[in-house]
Coordinates of C-alpha atoms and ligand atoms in Angstrom, one line a residue:
M1 CA 0.0 0.0 0.0
N2 CA 1.2 3.5 -0.8
P3 CA 2.5 4.9 2.5
T4 CA 0.4 8.1 2.1
N5 CA -2.7 6.0 2.0
R6 CA -1.9 3.9 5.1
A7 CA -3.0 6.8 7.3
D8 CA -6.1 7.4 5.2
F9 CA -7.3 3.9 4.4
L10 CA -10.6 4.9 2.8
E11 CA -9.1 7.9 1.0
T12 CA -11.3 10.3 3.0
E13 CA -9.2 13.2 1.9
S14 CA -11.2 13.0 -1.4
L15 CA -14.2 14.2 0.6
L16 CA -12.5 17.6 1.0
G17 CA -12.6 20.4 -1.5
E18 CA -9.4 21.5 -3.3
E19 CA -9.0 24.6 -1.1
E20 CA -9.5 22.6 2.0
R21 CA -6.9 20.0 0.9
E22 CA -4.5 22.9 0.0
I23 CA -4.9 24.5 3.4
G24 CA -4.3 21.1 5.0
R25 CA -1.1 20.6 3.1
T26 CA 0.1 24.1 3.9
V27 CA -0.6 23.8 7.6
R28 CA 0.9 20.3 7.7
D29 CA 4.1 21.4 6.0
Y30 CA 4.4 24.4 8.3
A31 CA 3.7 22.4 11.5
R32 CA 6.1 19.7 10.5
A33 CA 8.9 22.0 9.5
E34 CA 8.6 24.9 12.0
L35 CA 6.9 23.4 15.1
A36 CA 7.5 19.7 15.3
P37 CA 11.3 20.0 15.7
H38 CA 10.9 22.1 18.8
V39 CA 7.7 20.8 20.4
A40 CA 9.3 18.1 22.6
D41 CA 11.7 20.7 24.0
W42 CA 8.8 23.1 24.8
Y43 CA 6.9 20.2 26.3
E44 CA 9.9 19.3 28.5
R45 CA 10.3 22.9 29.6
G46 CA 6.6 23.3 30.2
T47 CA 6.1 26.4 28.0
I48 CA 5.4 27.7 24.5
P49 CA 7.1 30.8 23.1
T50 CA 4.9 33.7 22.2
E51 CA 6.6 33.8 18.8
V52 CA 4.6 30.7 17.9
A53 CA 1.5 32.9 17.9
K54 CA 3.2 35.3 15.5
G55 CA 4.1 32.5 13.2
L56 CA 0.6 31.1 13.3
G57 CA -0.7 34.5 12.6
E58 CA 1.5 34.8 9.5
L59 CA 0.3 31.4 8.4
G60 CA -3.2 32.8 8.6
V61 CA -4.8 30.3 11.0
L62 CA -5.8 32.6 13.9
G63 CA -9.5 33.2 13.6
M64 CA -9.3 31.9 10.0
H65 CA -13.0 30.9 10.0
L66 CA -14.1 34.4 10.9
D67 CA -15.0 37.1 8.3
G68 CA -13.3 40.5 8.0
Y69 CA -10.9 42.3 10.5
G70 CA -7.9 40.5 9.0
C71 CA -9.4 37.0 9.2
A72 CA -9.4 34.7 6.2
G73 CA -13.1 33.8 6.3
T74 CA -12.5 30.1 5.3
S75 CA -15.0 27.3 5.6
A76 CA -15.5 25.7 8.9
T77 CA -14.2 22.5 7.3
A78 CA -11.0 24.2 6.3
Y79 CA -10.5 25.5 9.9
G80 CA -11.1 21.9 11.1
V81 CA -8.5 20.6 8.8
A82 CA -6.0 23.2 10.1
C83 CA -6.8 22.1 13.7
R84 CA -6.2 18.5 12.7
E85 CA -2.8 19.2 11.3
L86 CA -1.7 21.3 14.3
E87 CA -2.9 18.7 16.8
A88 CA -1.1 16.0 14.9
V89 CA 2.0 17.7 16.2
D90 CA 0.8 18.7 19.6
S91 CA -2.5 19.5 21.4
G92 CA -0.9 22.6 22.9
L93 CA -0.6 24.1 19.4
R94 CA -4.2 23.5 18.6
S95 CA -5.2 24.8 22.0
L96 CA -3.4 28.1 21.3
V97 CA -5.3 28.4 18.0
S98 CA -8.6 27.3 19.6
V99 CA -8.4 29.8 22.5
Q100 CA -7.3 32.6 20.2
G101 CA -9.7 32.1 17.3
S102 CA -12.7 30.1 18.6
L103 CA -13.0 31.5 22.1
A104 CA -11.5 35.0 22.5
M105 CA -11.8 36.2 18.9
F106 CA -15.1 34.5 18.3
A107 CA -16.5 36.1 21.5
L108 CA -15.5 39.6 20.3
H109 CA -16.7 38.9 16.7
R110 CA -20.1 37.5 17.7
W111 CA -21.0 39.4 20.8
G112 CA -18.7 42.5 20.9
T113 CA -19.1 46.0 19.6
E114 CA -17.7 47.3 16.4
E115 CA -15.0 49.1 18.5
H116 CA -14.0 45.8 20.2
R117 CA -13.7 44.2 16.8
Q118 CA -11.7 47.0 15.3
E119 CA -9.4 47.3 18.3
W120 CA -8.5 43.7 18.8
L121 CA -9.3 41.4 15.9
P122 CA -6.7 42.5 13.3
R123 CA -3.9 42.3 15.9
M124 CA -5.2 39.0 17.2
A125 CA -5.4 37.5 13.7
A126 CA -1.8 38.6 13.0
G127 CA -0.6 37.0 16.3
D128 CA 0.5 40.5 17.6
A129 CA -2.0 40.3 20.5
I130 CA -2.9 37.1 22.4
G131 CA -6.3 36.5 23.9
C132 CA -7.5 34.2 26.7
F133 CA -11.0 33.2 27.8
G134 CA -11.9 33.1 31.5
L135 CA -14.9 31.0 32.2
T136 CA -13.9 28.3 34.7
E137 CA -13.3 29.0 38.4
S138 CA -11.8 26.7 41.1
D139 CA -15.3 25.9 42.3
A140 CA -17.2 26.2 39.0
G141 CA -15.9 23.9 36.3
S142 CA -18.5 21.6 34.7
D143 CA -21.1 23.9 36.2
P144 CA -20.1 27.4 35.0
G145 CA -23.5 28.8 36.0
S146 CA -22.2 28.6 39.6
M147 CA -19.4 31.1 39.0
R148 CA -18.7 33.7 41.7
T149 CA -16.8 36.3 39.8
S150 CA -18.9 39.4 39.8
A151 CA -19.2 42.6 37.8
Q152 CA -21.0 45.5 39.5
R153 CA -21.9 48.9 38.3
D154 CA -20.2 51.9 39.8
G155 CA -21.6 54.9 38.0
E156 CA -21.0 54.2 34.4
D157 CA -18.1 51.9 35.1
W158 CA -18.0 48.2 35.8
V159 CA -16.0 46.8 38.7
L160 CA -14.9 43.1 38.5
N161 CA -13.9 40.9 41.4
G162 CA -13.1 37.2 41.6
S163 CA -10.8 34.7 40.0
K164 CA -10.6 32.3 37.1
M165 CA -8.8 28.9 37.1
W166 CA -7.1 26.8 34.4
I167 CA -7.0 29.6 31.8
T168 CA -5.0 28.8 28.7
N169 CA -2.6 31.6 27.6
G170 CA -3.5 33.5 30.8
T171 CA 0.0 34.9 31.4
L172 CA 0.7 35.5 27.7
A173 CA -2.5 37.4 26.9
Q174 CA -2.9 41.1 26.2
V175 CA -6.7 40.7 26.4
A176 CA -8.9 38.5 28.5
V177 CA -12.6 37.8 27.8
V178 CA -13.9 37.3 31.3
W179 CA -17.4 36.0 32.2
A180 CA -18.9 37.3 35.4
Q181 CA -22.2 37.4 37.3
T182 CA -24.1 40.7 37.0
D183 CA -27.6 41.9 38.1
D184 CA -28.6 41.0 34.6
G185 CA -27.2 37.4 34.5
V186 CA -23.8 36.2 33.3
R187 CA -22.1 38.7 31.0
G188 CA -18.8 38.9 29.1
F189 CA -16.2 41.6 29.6
V190 CA -13.2 42.7 27.5
V191 CA -10.3 43.1 29.9
P192 CA -7.0 44.5 28.7
T193 CA -4.5 42.5 30.9
D194 CA -2.6 45.7 31.9
T195 CA -5.7 47.0 33.7
P196 CA -4.9 47.7 37.4
G197 CA -6.1 44.9 39.6
F198 CA -5.8 42.2 37.0
A199 CA -3.1 39.5 37.5
A200 CA -2.2 36.2 36.0
H201 CA -0.2 33.4 37.7
E202 CA 1.0 30.4 35.8
I203 CA -0.1 27.0 37.2
P204 CA 3.0 24.8 37.6
R205 CA 3.6 21.1 37.7
K206 CA 1.2 20.0 35.0
L207 CA 1.8 16.5 33.6
S208 CA -0.3 17.2 30.5
L209 CA -0.6 19.9 27.8
R210 CA 2.9 21.1 28.8
A211 CA 3.5 22.9 25.5
S212 CA 0.9 25.4 26.6
V213 CA 0.6 27.9 29.4
T214 CA -2.2 27.5 31.9
A215 CA -2.9 30.2 34.5
E216 CA -5.0 31.5 37.3
L217 CA -6.5 34.9 36.8
S218 CA -7.3 37.2 39.7
L219 CA -9.5 40.2 39.4
D220 CA -9.3 42.6 42.4
E221 CA -11.4 45.7 42.0
V222 CA -10.8 45.8 38.2
R223 CA -12.4 49.0 37.0
L224 CA -13.6 49.0 33.4
P225 CA -15.5 51.5 31.3
A226 CA -19.1 50.8 30.4
S227 CA -17.9 49.9 26.9
A228 CA -16.0 46.9 28.2
A229 CA -19.2 44.8 28.4
L230 CA -20.1 42.5 25.5
P231 CA -23.4 44.1 24.6
E232 CA -25.1 41.5 22.6
V233 CA -25.6 38.6 25.0
R234 CA -26.8 37.8 28.5
G235 CA -26.7 34.4 30.3
L236 CA -24.7 31.2 29.8
K237 CA -25.6 31.2 26.2
G238 CA -22.8 33.7 25.6
P239 CA -19.8 31.6 26.8
L240 CA -21.5 28.3 25.7
S241 CA -21.8 29.6 22.1
C242 CA -18.1 30.1 22.1
L243 CA -17.4 26.7 23.5
N244 CA -19.4 25.2 20.6
E245 CA -16.8 26.8 18.3
A246 CA -13.8 25.5 20.2
R247 CA -15.2 22.0 20.7
Y248 CA -15.7 21.8 17.0
G249 CA -12.0 22.5 16.4
I250 CA -11.1 20.0 19.1
L251 CA -13.0 17.1 17.4
W252 CA -10.9 17.7 14.3
G253 CA -7.7 18.1 16.3
A254 CA -8.2 14.8 18.2
A255 CA -8.5 13.1 14.8
G256 CA -5.1 14.5 14.0
A257 CA -3.5 13.3 17.3
A258 CA -5.0 9.8 16.7
R259 CA -3.6 9.7 13.2
A260 CA -0.1 10.8 14.4
C261 CA 0.0 8.0 17.0
F262 CA -1.2 5.4 14.6
E263 CA 1.4 6.5 12.0
E264 CA 4.2 6.3 14.6
A265 CA 3.1 2.9 15.8
L266 CA 2.9 1.6 12.2
E267 CA 6.4 2.9 11.3
Y268 CA 7.9 1.7 14.6
T269 CA 6.5 -1.9 14.4
L270 CA 7.6 -2.2 10.8
A271 CA 11.1 -1.1 11.6
R272 CA 11.8 -2.9 14.9
S273 CA 12.3 -6.7 15.1
Q274 CA 11.9 -9.1 18.0
F275 CA 12.0 -12.9 17.8
G276 CA 13.8 -12.5 14.4
K277 CA 10.9 -10.7 12.7
P278 CA 9.4 -7.2 12.5
L279 CA 6.9 -6.5 15.3
A280 CA 4.4 -5.7 12.6
S281 CA 4.5 -9.3 11.4
F282 CA 2.9 -10.6 14.5
Q283 CA -0.9 -11.2 14.4
L284 CA -1.4 -9.5 17.8
T285 CA 0.3 -6.4 16.4
Q286 CA -1.7 -6.4 13.2
R287 CA -4.9 -6.6 15.1
K288 CA -4.0 -3.5 16.9
L289 CA -2.9 -1.7 13.7
A290 CA -6.2 -2.7 12.0
D291 CA -8.3 -1.5 14.9
M292 CA -6.3 1.8 15.0
S293 CA -6.7 2.3 11.3
I294 CA -10.5 1.8 11.6
A295 CA -10.7 4.2 14.6
V296 CA -8.7 6.9 12.9
T297 CA -10.8 6.6 9.8
N298 CA -14.0 6.8 11.7
A299 CA -12.8 9.9 13.6
G300 CA -11.9 11.6 10.3
L301 CA -15.3 10.8 8.8
T302 CA -17.1 12.2 11.9
A303 CA -15.1 15.4 11.6
V304 CA -15.8 15.8 7.8
Q305 CA -19.6 15.2 8.4
L306 CA -19.7 17.7 11.2
G307 CA -17.7 20.2 9.1
R308 CA -20.3 19.9 6.4
L309 CA -23.1 20.4 8.8
K310 CA -21.4 23.5 10.3
D311 CA -20.7 24.9 6.8
A312 CA -24.4 24.4 6.1
D313 CA -25.2 26.2 9.3
R314 CA -27.1 23.2 10.6
I315 CA -24.9 21.8 13.3
T316 CA -26.4 21.5 16.8
P317 CA -24.5 21.7 20.1
E318 CA -25.4 18.1 20.7
Q319 CA -23.8 17.1 17.5
V320 CA -20.7 18.9 18.5
S321 CA -20.8 17.1 21.8
H322 CA -21.1 13.8 19.9
G323 CA -18.0 14.7 17.8
K324 CA -15.9 15.9 20.8
L325 CA -16.8 12.9 22.9
A326 CA -16.3 10.3 20.2
N327 CA -13.1 11.7 18.7
V328 CA -11.3 12.4 21.9
R329 CA -12.2 9.0 23.3
V330 CA -10.9 7.4 20.1
A331 CA -7.7 9.4 20.2
L332 CA -7.0 8.5 23.8
D333 CA -7.5 4.8 23.0
V334 CA -5.3 4.9 20.0
A335 CA -2.6 6.9 21.8
R336 CA -2.6 4.4 24.7
T337 CA -2.4 1.4 22.4
A338 CA 0.4 3.1 20.4
R339 CA 2.3 3.9 23.6
G340 CA 2.3 0.2 24.5
M341 CA 3.4 -0.9 21.0
L342 CA 6.5 1.2 21.2
G343 CA 7.6 -0.6 24.4
A344 CA 10.1 1.3 26.5
A345 CA 10.8 3.8 23.7
G346 CA 7.2 4.8 23.9
I347 CA 7.7 6.5 27.3
T348 CA 10.2 9.0 26.1
L349 CA 10.0 12.4 24.4
D350 CA 12.0 11.1 21.5
H351 CA 8.7 9.7 20.3
T352 CA 5.3 11.4 20.2
V353 CA 2.9 8.8 21.6
M354 CA 3.2 9.4 25.3
R355 CA 3.2 13.2 24.8
H356 CA 0.0 12.9 22.8
M357 CA -1.5 10.5 25.3
N358 CA -0.8 12.8 28.2
N359 CA -2.1 15.8 26.3
L360 CA -5.3 14.0 25.4
E361 CA -6.1 13.6 29.1
T362 CA -6.5 17.4 29.2
V363 CA -8.4 17.4 25.9
S364 CA -10.8 14.9 27.4
T365 CA -11.4 17.2 30.4
Y366 CA -11.5 20.7 29.0
E367 CA -14.2 22.1 26.9
G368 CA -16.6 19.8 28.6
T369 CA -15.7 16.5 30.2
E370 CA -16.7 13.1 28.8
E371 CA -19.5 13.1 31.3
M372 CA -20.9 16.5 30.3
H373 CA -21.0 15.5 26.6
T374 CA -22.5 12.1 27.4
L375 CA -25.3 13.9 29.3
S376 CA -25.7 16.4 26.5
I377 CA -26.2 13.5 24.0
G378 CA -28.5 11.8 26.6
R379 CA -30.7 14.9 26.9
A380 CA -30.9 15.1 23.1
L381 CA -31.9 11.5 22.8
T382 CA -34.4 11.3 25.7
G383 CA -35.5 14.9 26.2
I384 CA -34.6 14.4 29.9
P385 CA -31.8 16.6 31.4
A386 CA -29.7 14.6 33.9
F387 CA -27.1 17.2 34.8
R388 CA -28.6 17.8 38.2
Ligands
TGC1 P1 -28.5 25.2 30.4 O1 -29.7 25.5 31.3 O2 -28.6 23.9 29.7 O3 -28.3 26.4 29.4 C1 -28.2 27.7 29.8 C2 -28.4 28.6 28.6 O4 -27.3 28.3 27.6 C3 -27.9 27.8 26.4 N1 -27.0 26.7 26.0 C4 -26.2 26.9 24.9 N2 -26.1 27.9 24.0 C5 -25.2 27.7 23.0 N3 -24.4 26.6 22.9 C6 -24.5 25.6 23.8 N4 -23.7 24.5 23.7 C7 -25.4 25.7 24.9 N5 -25.8 24.9 25.9 C8 -26.8 25.5 26.5 C9 -29.3 27.3 26.8 O5 -30.1 27.2 25.7 C10 -29.7 28.3 27.8 O6 -30.1 29.5 27.1 P2 -31.2 30.4 27.7 O7 -31.4 31.5 26.6 O8 -32.4 29.5 27.8 O9 -30.7 30.9 29.0 O10 -27.2 25.3 31.3 P3 -26.7 24.4 32.5 O11 -26.3 25.3 33.6 O12 -27.7 23.3 32.8 O13 -25.4 23.8 31.9 C11 -25.3 23.0 30.8 C12 -24.0 22.3 30.6 C13 -23.6 21.4 31.7 C14 -24.0 21.5 29.3 C15 -22.9 23.4 30.4 O14 -22.8 24.2 31.6 C16 -21.5 22.9 30.0 O15 -21.3 22.8 28.8 N6 -20.6 22.6 31.0 C17 -19.2 22.3 30.6 C18 -18.4 23.5 30.9 C19 -17.3 23.7 29.9 O16 -17.2 23.1 28.9 N7 -16.3 24.5 30.2 C20 -15.3 24.8 29.3 C21 -14.5 26.1 29.8 S1 -13.5 26.8 28.5 C22 -12.3 25.7 28.2 O17 -12.2 24.6 28.7 C23 -11.2 26.1 27.3 S2 -10.0 24.9 27.0 C24 -9.2 25.8 25.8 C25 -8.2 25.1 25.0 O18 -7.0 25.1 25.5 O19 -8.5 24.5 23.9
FAD2 P1 -15.3 19.2 37.7 O1 -16.4 19.9 37.1 O2 -15.0 19.3 39.2 O3 -15.5 17.7 37.4 C1 -14.7 16.6 38.1 C2 -15.3 15.3 37.6 O4 -16.7 15.2 38.0 C3 -15.3 15.1 36.0 O5 -15.0 13.8 35.7 C4 -16.7 15.5 35.7 O6 -17.1 15.0 34.4 C5 -17.5 14.9 36.8 N1 -18.8 15.5 37.0 C6 -19.1 16.8 37.2 N2 -20.4 17.0 37.2 C7 -21.0 15.8 37.0 C8 -22.3 15.3 36.8 N3 -23.4 16.2 36.9 N4 -22.5 14.0 36.5 C9 -21.5 13.2 36.4 N5 -20.2 13.6 36.5 C10 -20.0 14.8 36.8 N6 -11.3 26.8 31.3 C11 -11.5 28.1 30.8 O7 -12.5 28.8 31.1 N7 -10.6 28.6 29.9 C12 -9.5 28.0 29.5 O8 -8.7 28.5 28.7 C13 -9.3 26.7 30.0 N8 -8.1 26.0 29.7 C14 -7.8 24.8 30.3 C15 -6.6 24.2 30.1 C16 -6.2 23.1 30.8 C17 -4.9 22.5 30.6 C18 -7.2 22.4 31.6 C19 -6.9 21.1 32.3 C20 -8.4 23.0 31.8 C21 -8.8 24.2 31.2 N9 -10.0 24.9 31.4 C22 -10.2 26.1 30.9 C23 -10.9 24.3 32.5 C24 -11.8 23.2 32.0 O9 -12.8 23.6 31.1 C25 -12.4 22.5 33.2 O10 -11.3 21.8 33.8 C26 -13.5 21.5 32.9 O11 -14.6 22.2 32.4 C27 -13.9 20.6 34.0 O12 -14.0 21.4 35.2 P2 -13.3 20.9 36.6 O13 -11.9 20.7 36.2 O14 -13.6 21.9 37.6 O15 -13.9 19.5 36.9

């Protein structure tokens, strides 16, 4: 079999349009040449340089699915393909793109004022400004409606108090989109991170998503002008609409991580011999490879179908939950199997499988845990909400 086709057994690339394939090739070449050689080092050091955002801005992937303000306005499917190629290298890279484009930029684009858009989006698309998205708190994770961060009116101004936990890019960001309780329900606020009273502290000792910065944000009497509030939305619908966007990118990204682990396991077992034969010649190994190939193909098909539904403006949050849950589950399973197939070598940073496996533990938790998405699908199937 042609080696290119081994990772795409059913030739699913043919389901993409020419522009989508071209974007996929461009992002894949860039990620392999410019990011892959450094990512193990970033992972080991537990960081990601801000120049990566600049490079991704020049590549054109930051907010690429948004229209205007320096954004490319591609199809959702093309954006998904880009996420797939980035996460095939590392989930931290796709995270950077998700938080920037699908959470922070999308919030401003969809719910902000024209001034918010003009001020931030062109710089964010170029990677000259980094955004973060503060929803989760230490006591409000799966249940963001229980958040305690508050925004209160003082004359025309808003005054924010509280803290946010587990915030990707928190210490790198120039702007934070922060969600807070108001007298009018949950609202979003555009917070320049140099505003007095705002502070971000990196969360150390992570064992997962290490090529990504995660922070705690604290807001102590952060005074903002009236114009800082996102005017167009009230209630949890605001942040949850942004999560739909990011979860969509994740379901593509997870397919990329799964593909990368499968490819590495295949190459490794073809190259390494034990008992006088390549590992790939044993039936037990071939069973694993065949199962992985099927799983990777199914994840890709799920992603393409959800891309088509999103481009047709027909995708529902429950369908996004289906894709996120199914593809991250598959990716974790493939990564864990691949890790075992590489034996001792599989535990090092010289190979990608354990880095992917550890990253996917985070990917399974953030943007809605496996349980949250299961309950979302359950509610859609039965009409009965079982969250509480
Ligand atoms: P519920 O009563 O169901 O809904 C409240 C309001 O929100 C609306 N809604 C949605 N709108 C848009 N998209 C969705 N997916 C929506 N889901 C619900 C709903 O219609 C309602 O609107 P309205 O107008 O009637 O008020 O809310 P609930 O409190 O029961 O919660 C539902 C639940 C559990 C599904 C939700 O809270 C949830 O998704 N929890 C998981 C939290 C989560 O995913 N957090 C992610 C934080 S960000 C992050 O992890 C970034 S990682 C970044 C990276 O590095 O990639
Ligand atoms: P909890 O909500 O405490 O859940 C713990 C466990 O209980 C989970 O298994 C959960 O599924 C289960 N559980 C909870 N409720 C139920 C129920 N009703 N039924 C059954 N089981 C239940 N957040 C942001 O806002 N912005 C970010 O940029 C961001 N980046 C992140 C980066 C990283 C590296 C990580 C790890 C997290 C990030 N998060 C971010 C936070 C993430 O979204 C939350 O961790 C996630 O939503 C889960 O919340 P929690 O950790 O508080 O877990």
